[in-house]
Coordinates of C-alpha atoms and ligand atoms in Angstrom, one line a residue:
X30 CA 0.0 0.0 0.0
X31 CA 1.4 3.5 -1.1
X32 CA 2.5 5.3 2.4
X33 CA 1.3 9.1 3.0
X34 CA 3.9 9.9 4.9
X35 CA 6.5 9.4 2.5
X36 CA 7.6 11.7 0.2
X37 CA 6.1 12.5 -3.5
X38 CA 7.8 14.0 -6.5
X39 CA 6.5 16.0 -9.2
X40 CA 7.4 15.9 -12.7
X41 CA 9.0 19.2 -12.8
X42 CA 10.7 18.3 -9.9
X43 CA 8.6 19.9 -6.7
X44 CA 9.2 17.2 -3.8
X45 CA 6.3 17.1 -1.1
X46 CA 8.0 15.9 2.2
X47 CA 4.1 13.5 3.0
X48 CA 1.0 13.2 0.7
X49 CA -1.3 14.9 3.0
X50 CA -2.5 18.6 1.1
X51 CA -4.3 21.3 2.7
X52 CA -7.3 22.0 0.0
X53 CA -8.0 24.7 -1.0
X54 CA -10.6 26.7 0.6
X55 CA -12.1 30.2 0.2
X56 CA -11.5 32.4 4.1
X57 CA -13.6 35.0 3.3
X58 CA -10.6 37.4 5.1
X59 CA -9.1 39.5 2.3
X60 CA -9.5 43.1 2.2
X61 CA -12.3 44.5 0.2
X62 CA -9.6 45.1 -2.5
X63 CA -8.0 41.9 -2.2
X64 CA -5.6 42.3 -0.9
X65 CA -4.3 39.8 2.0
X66 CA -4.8 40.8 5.7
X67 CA -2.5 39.6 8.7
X68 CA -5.5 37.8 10.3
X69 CA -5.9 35.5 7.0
X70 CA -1.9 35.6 7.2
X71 CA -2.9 33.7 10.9
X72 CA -5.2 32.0 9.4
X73 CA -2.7 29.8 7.1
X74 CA 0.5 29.9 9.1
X75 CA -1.7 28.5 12.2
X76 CA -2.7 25.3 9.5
X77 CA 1.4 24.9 7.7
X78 CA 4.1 23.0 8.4
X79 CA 2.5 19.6 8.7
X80 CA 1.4 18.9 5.4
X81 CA 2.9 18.4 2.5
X82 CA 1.5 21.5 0.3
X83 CA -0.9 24.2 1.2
X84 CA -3.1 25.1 -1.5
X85 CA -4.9 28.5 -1.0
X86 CA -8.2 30.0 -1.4
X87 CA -9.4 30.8 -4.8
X88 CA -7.6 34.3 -5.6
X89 CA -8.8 36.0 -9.1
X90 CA -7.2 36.6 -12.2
X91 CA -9.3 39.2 -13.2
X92 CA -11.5 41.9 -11.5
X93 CA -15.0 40.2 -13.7
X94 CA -14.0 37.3 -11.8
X95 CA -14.4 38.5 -8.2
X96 CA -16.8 35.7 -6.6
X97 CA -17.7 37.1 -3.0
X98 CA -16.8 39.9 -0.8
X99 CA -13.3 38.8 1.4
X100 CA -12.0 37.3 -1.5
X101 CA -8.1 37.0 -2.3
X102 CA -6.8 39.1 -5.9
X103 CA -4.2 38.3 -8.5
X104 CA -5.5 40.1 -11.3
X105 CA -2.4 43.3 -10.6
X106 CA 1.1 43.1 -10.0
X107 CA 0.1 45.6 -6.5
X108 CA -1.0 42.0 -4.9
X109 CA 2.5 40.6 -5.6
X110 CA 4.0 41.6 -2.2
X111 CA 0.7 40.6 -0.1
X112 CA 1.2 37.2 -2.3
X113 CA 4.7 37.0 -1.5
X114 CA 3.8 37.6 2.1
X115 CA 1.5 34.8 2.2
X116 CA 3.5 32.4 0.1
X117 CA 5.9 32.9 3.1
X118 CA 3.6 32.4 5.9
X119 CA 2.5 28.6 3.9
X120 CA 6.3 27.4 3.6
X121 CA 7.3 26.9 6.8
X122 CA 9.0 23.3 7.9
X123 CA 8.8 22.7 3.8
X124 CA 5.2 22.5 3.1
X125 CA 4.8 23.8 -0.4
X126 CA 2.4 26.8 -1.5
X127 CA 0.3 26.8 -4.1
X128 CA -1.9 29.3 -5.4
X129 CA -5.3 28.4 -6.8
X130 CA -6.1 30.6 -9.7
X131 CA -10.0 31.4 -10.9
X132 CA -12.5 33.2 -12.2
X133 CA -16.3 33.4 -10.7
X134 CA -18.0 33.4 -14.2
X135 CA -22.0 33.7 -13.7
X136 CA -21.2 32.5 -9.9
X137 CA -21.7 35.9 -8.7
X138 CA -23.7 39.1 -8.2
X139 CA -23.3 42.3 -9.4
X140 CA -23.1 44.1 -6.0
X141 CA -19.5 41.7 -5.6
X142 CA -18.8 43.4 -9.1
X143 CA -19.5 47.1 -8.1
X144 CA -22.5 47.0 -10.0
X145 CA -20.6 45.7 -13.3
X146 CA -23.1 43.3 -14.9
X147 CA -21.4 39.6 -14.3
X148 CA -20.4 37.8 -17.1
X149 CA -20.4 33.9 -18.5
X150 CA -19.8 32.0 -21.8
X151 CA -23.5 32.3 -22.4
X152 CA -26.4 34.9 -21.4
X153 CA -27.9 31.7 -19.3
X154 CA -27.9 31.8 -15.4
X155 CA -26.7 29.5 -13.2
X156 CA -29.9 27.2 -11.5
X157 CA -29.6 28.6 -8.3
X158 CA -32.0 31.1 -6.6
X159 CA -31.6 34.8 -7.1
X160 CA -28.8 33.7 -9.5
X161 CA -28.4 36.7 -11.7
X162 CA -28.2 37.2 -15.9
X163 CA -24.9 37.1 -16.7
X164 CA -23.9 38.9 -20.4
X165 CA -22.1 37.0 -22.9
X166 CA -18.3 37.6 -23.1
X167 CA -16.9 38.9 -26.2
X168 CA -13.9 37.0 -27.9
X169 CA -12.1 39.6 -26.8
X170 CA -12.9 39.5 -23.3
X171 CA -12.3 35.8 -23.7
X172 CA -8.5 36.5 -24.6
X173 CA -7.7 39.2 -21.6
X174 CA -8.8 36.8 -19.1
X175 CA -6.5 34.0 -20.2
X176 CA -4.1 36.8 -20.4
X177 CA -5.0 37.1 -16.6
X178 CA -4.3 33.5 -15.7
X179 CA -0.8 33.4 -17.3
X180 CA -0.2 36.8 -15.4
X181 CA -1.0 36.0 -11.6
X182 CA 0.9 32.9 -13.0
X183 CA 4.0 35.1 -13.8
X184 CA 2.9 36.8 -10.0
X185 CA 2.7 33.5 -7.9
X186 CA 6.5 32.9 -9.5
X187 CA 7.0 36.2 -8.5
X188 CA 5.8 36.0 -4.7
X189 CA 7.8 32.8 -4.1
X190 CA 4.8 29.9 -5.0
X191 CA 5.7 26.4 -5.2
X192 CA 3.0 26.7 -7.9
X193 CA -0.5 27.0 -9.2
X194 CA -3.6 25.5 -9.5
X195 CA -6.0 26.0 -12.4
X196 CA -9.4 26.3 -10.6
X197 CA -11.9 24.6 -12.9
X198 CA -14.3 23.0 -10.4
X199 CA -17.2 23.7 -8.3
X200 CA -19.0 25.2 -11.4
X201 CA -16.7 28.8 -11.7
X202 CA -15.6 30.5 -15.5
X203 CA -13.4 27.4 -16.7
X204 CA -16.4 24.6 -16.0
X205 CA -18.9 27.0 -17.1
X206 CA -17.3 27.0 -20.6
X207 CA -17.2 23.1 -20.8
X208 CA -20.6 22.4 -19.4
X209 CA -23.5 22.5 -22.4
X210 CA -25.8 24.3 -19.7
X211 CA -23.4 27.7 -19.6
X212 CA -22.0 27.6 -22.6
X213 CA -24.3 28.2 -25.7
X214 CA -22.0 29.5 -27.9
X215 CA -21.4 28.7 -31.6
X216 CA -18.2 30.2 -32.3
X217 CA -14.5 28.4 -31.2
X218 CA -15.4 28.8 -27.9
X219 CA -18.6 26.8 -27.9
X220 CA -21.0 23.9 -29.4
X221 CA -19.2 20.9 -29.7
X222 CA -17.4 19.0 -26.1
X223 CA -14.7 19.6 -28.5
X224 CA -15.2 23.2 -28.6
X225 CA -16.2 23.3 -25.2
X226 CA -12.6 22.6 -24.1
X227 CA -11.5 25.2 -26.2
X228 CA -11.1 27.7 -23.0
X229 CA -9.7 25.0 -20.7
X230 CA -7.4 24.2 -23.4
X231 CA -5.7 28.0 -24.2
X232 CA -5.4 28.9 -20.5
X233 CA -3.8 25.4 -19.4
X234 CA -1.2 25.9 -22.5
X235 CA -1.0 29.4 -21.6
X236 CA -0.1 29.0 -17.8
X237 CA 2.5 26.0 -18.7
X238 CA 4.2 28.1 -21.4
X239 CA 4.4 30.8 -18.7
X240 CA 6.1 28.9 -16.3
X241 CA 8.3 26.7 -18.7
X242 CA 9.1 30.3 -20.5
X243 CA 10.5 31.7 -17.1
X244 CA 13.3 29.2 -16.2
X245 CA 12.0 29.1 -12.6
X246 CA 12.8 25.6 -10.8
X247 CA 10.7 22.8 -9.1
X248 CA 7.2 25.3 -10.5
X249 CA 4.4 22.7 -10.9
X250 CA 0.8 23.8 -12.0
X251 CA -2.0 21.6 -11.4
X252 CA -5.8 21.0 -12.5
X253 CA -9.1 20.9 -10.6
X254 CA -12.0 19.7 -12.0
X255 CA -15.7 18.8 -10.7
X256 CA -16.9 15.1 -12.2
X257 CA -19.9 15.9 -13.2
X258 CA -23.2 18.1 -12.9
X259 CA -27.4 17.7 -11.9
X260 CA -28.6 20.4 -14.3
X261 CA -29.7 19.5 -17.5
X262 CA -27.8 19.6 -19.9
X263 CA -24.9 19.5 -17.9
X264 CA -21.6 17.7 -18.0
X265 CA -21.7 14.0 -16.8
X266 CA -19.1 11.6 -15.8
X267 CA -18.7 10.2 -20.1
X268 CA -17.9 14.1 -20.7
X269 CA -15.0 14.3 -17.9
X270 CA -13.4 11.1 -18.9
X271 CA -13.0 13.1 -22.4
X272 CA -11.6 16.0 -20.1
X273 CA -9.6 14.0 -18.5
X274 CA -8.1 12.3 -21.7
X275 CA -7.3 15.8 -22.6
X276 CA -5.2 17.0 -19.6
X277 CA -3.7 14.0 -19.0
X278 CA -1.3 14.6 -21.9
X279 CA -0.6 18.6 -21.0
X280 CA 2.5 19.5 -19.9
X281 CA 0.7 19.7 -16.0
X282 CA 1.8 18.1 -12.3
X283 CA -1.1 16.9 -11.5
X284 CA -5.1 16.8 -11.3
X285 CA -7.5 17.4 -8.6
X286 CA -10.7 16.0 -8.4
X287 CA -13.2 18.1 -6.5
X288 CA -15.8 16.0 -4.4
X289 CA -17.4 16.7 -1.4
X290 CA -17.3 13.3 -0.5
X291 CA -14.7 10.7 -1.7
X292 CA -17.2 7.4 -1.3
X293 CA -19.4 9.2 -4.0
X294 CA -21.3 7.1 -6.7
X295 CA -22.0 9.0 -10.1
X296 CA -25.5 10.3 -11.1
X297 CA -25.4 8.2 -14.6
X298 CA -26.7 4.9 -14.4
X299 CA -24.0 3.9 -16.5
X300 CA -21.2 4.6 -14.0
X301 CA -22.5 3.0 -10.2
X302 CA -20.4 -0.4 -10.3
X303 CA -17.4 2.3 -8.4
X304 CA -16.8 5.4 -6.8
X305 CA -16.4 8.5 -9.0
X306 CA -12.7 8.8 -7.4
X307 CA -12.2 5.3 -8.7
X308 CA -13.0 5.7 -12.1
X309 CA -11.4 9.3 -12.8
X310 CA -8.0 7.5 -11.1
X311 CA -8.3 4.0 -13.6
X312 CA -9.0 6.7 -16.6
X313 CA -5.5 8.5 -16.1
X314 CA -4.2 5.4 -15.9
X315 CA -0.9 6.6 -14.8
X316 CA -0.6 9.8 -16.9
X317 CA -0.6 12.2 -14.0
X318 CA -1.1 12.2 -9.9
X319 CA -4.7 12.5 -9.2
X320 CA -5.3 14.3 -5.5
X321 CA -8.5 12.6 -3.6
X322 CA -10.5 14.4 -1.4
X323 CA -13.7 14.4 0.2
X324 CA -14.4 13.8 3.8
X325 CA -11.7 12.8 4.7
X326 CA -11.4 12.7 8.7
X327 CA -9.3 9.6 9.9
X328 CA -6.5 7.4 9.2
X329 CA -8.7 4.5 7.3
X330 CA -10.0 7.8 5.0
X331 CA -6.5 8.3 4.4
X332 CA -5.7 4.9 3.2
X333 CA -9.0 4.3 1.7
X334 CA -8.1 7.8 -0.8
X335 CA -5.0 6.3 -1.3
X336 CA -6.3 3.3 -3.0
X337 CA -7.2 5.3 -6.1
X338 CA -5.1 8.6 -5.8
X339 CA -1.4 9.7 -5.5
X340 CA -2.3 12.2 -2.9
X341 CA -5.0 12.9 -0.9
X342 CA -6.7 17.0 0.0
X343 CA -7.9 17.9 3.4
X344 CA -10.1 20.5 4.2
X345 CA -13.1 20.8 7.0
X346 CA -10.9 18.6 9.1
X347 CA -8.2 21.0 9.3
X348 CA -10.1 23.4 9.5
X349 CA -12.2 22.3 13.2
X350 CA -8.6 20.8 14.1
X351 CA -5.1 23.2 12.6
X352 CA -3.2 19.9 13.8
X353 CA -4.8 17.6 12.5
X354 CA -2.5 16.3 9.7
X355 CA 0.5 16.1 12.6
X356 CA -1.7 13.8 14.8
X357 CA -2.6 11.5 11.8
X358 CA 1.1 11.4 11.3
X359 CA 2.1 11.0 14.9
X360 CA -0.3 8.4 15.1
X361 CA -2.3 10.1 17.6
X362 CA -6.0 9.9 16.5
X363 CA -7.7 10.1 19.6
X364 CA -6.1 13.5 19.7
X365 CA -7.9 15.2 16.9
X366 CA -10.8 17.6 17.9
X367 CA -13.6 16.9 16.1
X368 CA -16.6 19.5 17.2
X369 CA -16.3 23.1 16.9
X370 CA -18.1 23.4 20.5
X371 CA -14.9 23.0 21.8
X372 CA -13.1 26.1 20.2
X373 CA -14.2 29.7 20.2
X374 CA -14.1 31.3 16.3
X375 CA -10.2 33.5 17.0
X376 CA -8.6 30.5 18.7
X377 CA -9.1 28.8 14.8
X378 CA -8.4 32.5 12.9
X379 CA -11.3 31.6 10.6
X380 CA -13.9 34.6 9.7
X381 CA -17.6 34.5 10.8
X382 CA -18.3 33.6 7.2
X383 CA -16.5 30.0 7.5
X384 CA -17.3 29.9 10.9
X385 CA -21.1 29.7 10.4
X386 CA -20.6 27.7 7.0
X387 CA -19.1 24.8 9.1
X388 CA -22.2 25.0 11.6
X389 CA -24.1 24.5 8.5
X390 CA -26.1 27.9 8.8
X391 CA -24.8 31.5 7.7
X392 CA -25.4 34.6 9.8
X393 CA -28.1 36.8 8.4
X394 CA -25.7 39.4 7.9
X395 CA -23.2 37.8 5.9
X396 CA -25.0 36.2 3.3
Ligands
FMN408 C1 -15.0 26.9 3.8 C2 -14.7 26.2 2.5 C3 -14.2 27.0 1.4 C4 -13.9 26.3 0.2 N1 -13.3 27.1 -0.8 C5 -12.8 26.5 -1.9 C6 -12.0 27.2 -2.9 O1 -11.7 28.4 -2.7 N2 -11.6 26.5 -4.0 C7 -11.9 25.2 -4.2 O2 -11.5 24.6 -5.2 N3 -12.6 24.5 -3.3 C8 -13.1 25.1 -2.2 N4 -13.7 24.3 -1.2 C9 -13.9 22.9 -1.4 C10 -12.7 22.1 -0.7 O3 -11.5 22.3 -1.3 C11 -13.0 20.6 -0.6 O4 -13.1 20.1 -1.9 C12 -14.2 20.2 0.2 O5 -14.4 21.0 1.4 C13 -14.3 18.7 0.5 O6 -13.2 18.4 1.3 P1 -13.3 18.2 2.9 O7 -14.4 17.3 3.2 O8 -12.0 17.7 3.3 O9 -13.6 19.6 3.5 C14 -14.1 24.9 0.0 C15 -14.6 24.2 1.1 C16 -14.9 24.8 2.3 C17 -15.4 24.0 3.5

């Protein structure tokens, strides 16, 4: 059986010192402007030092990307030193730091936006209620935000990142342009699954080239991806395999299946003989590290990941518990702290926001 606390190396070169990764998850602490603040500083360098590599919140590449207030920015070279700050409070005790990279698409509103309209592949809105109508971005718009993921790529190299994720999960710009139920277009961009990689395609390309163009070391970029969708159309589990075909022969380090639970059984009737994690892992076949994650509190979830993934993401648990990923790998279990009725909100440094996420109810006030 593949051991997580041994290290991992990546094809350009990155070395994790365990397989346990922090996923990424949104704080809610940036300034309005973006710009980090020493709380969310706290925040991360409270969680580091265990794991292996840190991957951030969702920070955006371009200010029509912006999906909620707190959010991190990457879309000017004034976050650089703010990044660089944070990319030193993550590496500490070698864990890696890796910046996830995104854009909100029609997952927003307009008040987030300053009032700017939000925009999407298609003038459809998202299925969700008071979900707003997005307008259609031009081809030109389509170019200057790619041109803003190879950018806050050049900034992450900049600020010291061990490297970047591509966020194109958990139905944000880059899934909105594969799924058939944003994405209407009939030009390049649009039609066709083919076409419907199109985006995906340029701004992977586009970030690789960047790094590979600026002779920095050990720089790995990675993939995220969410398996499949409810609404109808929407992508199902047949479409991602073709995704998956497609970046498993990019230049890339790795991909990152989004689930919210790693034991989860595809919609399509085709597809129920395994879990989703299962088949994405046999379809790589090899290619490229897949990262598990989903629920993932003890040991046995550990190993269990492990069974169809290279390495395996972390989230709500380290959030309730900063220590948890040292107490798996101390082998003391019955250590971790499980309930958040044993912590007040500043001894975790997470915002009211995720606070009242993780008791499953959010504060009149912040929603
Ligand atoms: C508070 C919170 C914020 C999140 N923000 C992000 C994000 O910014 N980007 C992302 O790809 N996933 C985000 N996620 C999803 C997590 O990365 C992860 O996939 C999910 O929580 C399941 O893992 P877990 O059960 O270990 O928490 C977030 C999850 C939580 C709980």
């Amino acid at each position: 059986m593949t051991e997580f606390d041994t290290p991992f190396t990546f094809k350009r070169g990155l070395q994790l010192k365990n397989k346990l990764v922090i996923a990424p998850m949104t704080t809610k602490m940036s300034f309005y402007d973006g710009v980090i603040t020493t709380d969310e500083l706290d925040y991360y360098s409270l969680r580091s030092g265990e794991v292996g590599a840190f991957i951030t919140a969702a920070a955006n590449v371009h200010e029509s990307g912006k999906g909620w207030e707190g959010e991190l920015g990457a879309y000017d070279d004034r976050f650089i030193p703010g990044l660089a700050k944070l990319a030193a409070a993550i590496k500490k005790n070698h864990t890696k730091a890796i910046l996830q990279i995104f854009h909100g698409g029609r997952m927003t509103d307009s008040k987030v936006l300053g009032g700017a309209q939000i925009v999407a592949p298609s003038a459809v809105p998202a299925e969700r209620p008071d979900a707003q109508m997005p307008r259609e971005l031009s081809e030109t718009e389509i170019l200057e935000i790619i041109e803003g993921f190879k950018d806050a790529t050049r900034r992450a190299i900049e600020a010291g990142f061990d490297g970047v994720e591509i966020h194109g999960a958990n139905t944000y710009l880059l899934q909105q342009f594969f799924s058939p139920h944003s994405n209407r277009r009939t030009d390049a961009w649009g039609g066709t699954l083919e076409k419907r990689f199109t985006f995906i395609n340029e701004v992977v390309d586009g970030v690789t080239s960047v790094v590979d163009a600026s002779g920095v070391k050990n720089f790995i970029v990675g993939y995220r991806f969410s398996p499949e969708e409810y609404e109808e159309p929407g992508i199902r589990l047949s479409d991602t395999f073709y995704l998956v075909d497609q970046l498993s022969n990019k230049p890339l380090d790795y991909l990152h299946l989004s689930l919210n639970d790693y034991t989860r059984i595809s919609v399509s009737e085709d597809y129920k003989e395994k879990t989703i994690l299962a088949y994405i892992h046999e379809r790589i076949n090899g290619k490229l590290p897949l990262i598990g994650v989903g629920n993932v509190r003890t040991k046995h979830d550990v190993q269990n990941v492990l069974t169809h993934a290279e390495l395996i993401a972390v989230g709500r648990s380290v959030l309730i518990d900063p220590h948890w990923a040292q107490k798996i790998l101390d082998n003391q279990e019955n250590l971790i702290r499980r309930e958040l009725s044993s912590y007040d909100r500043e001894e975790l440094k997470i915002s009211n926001g995720v606070w009242g996420f993780l008791q499953g109810m959010m504060p009149e006030r912040l929603k």
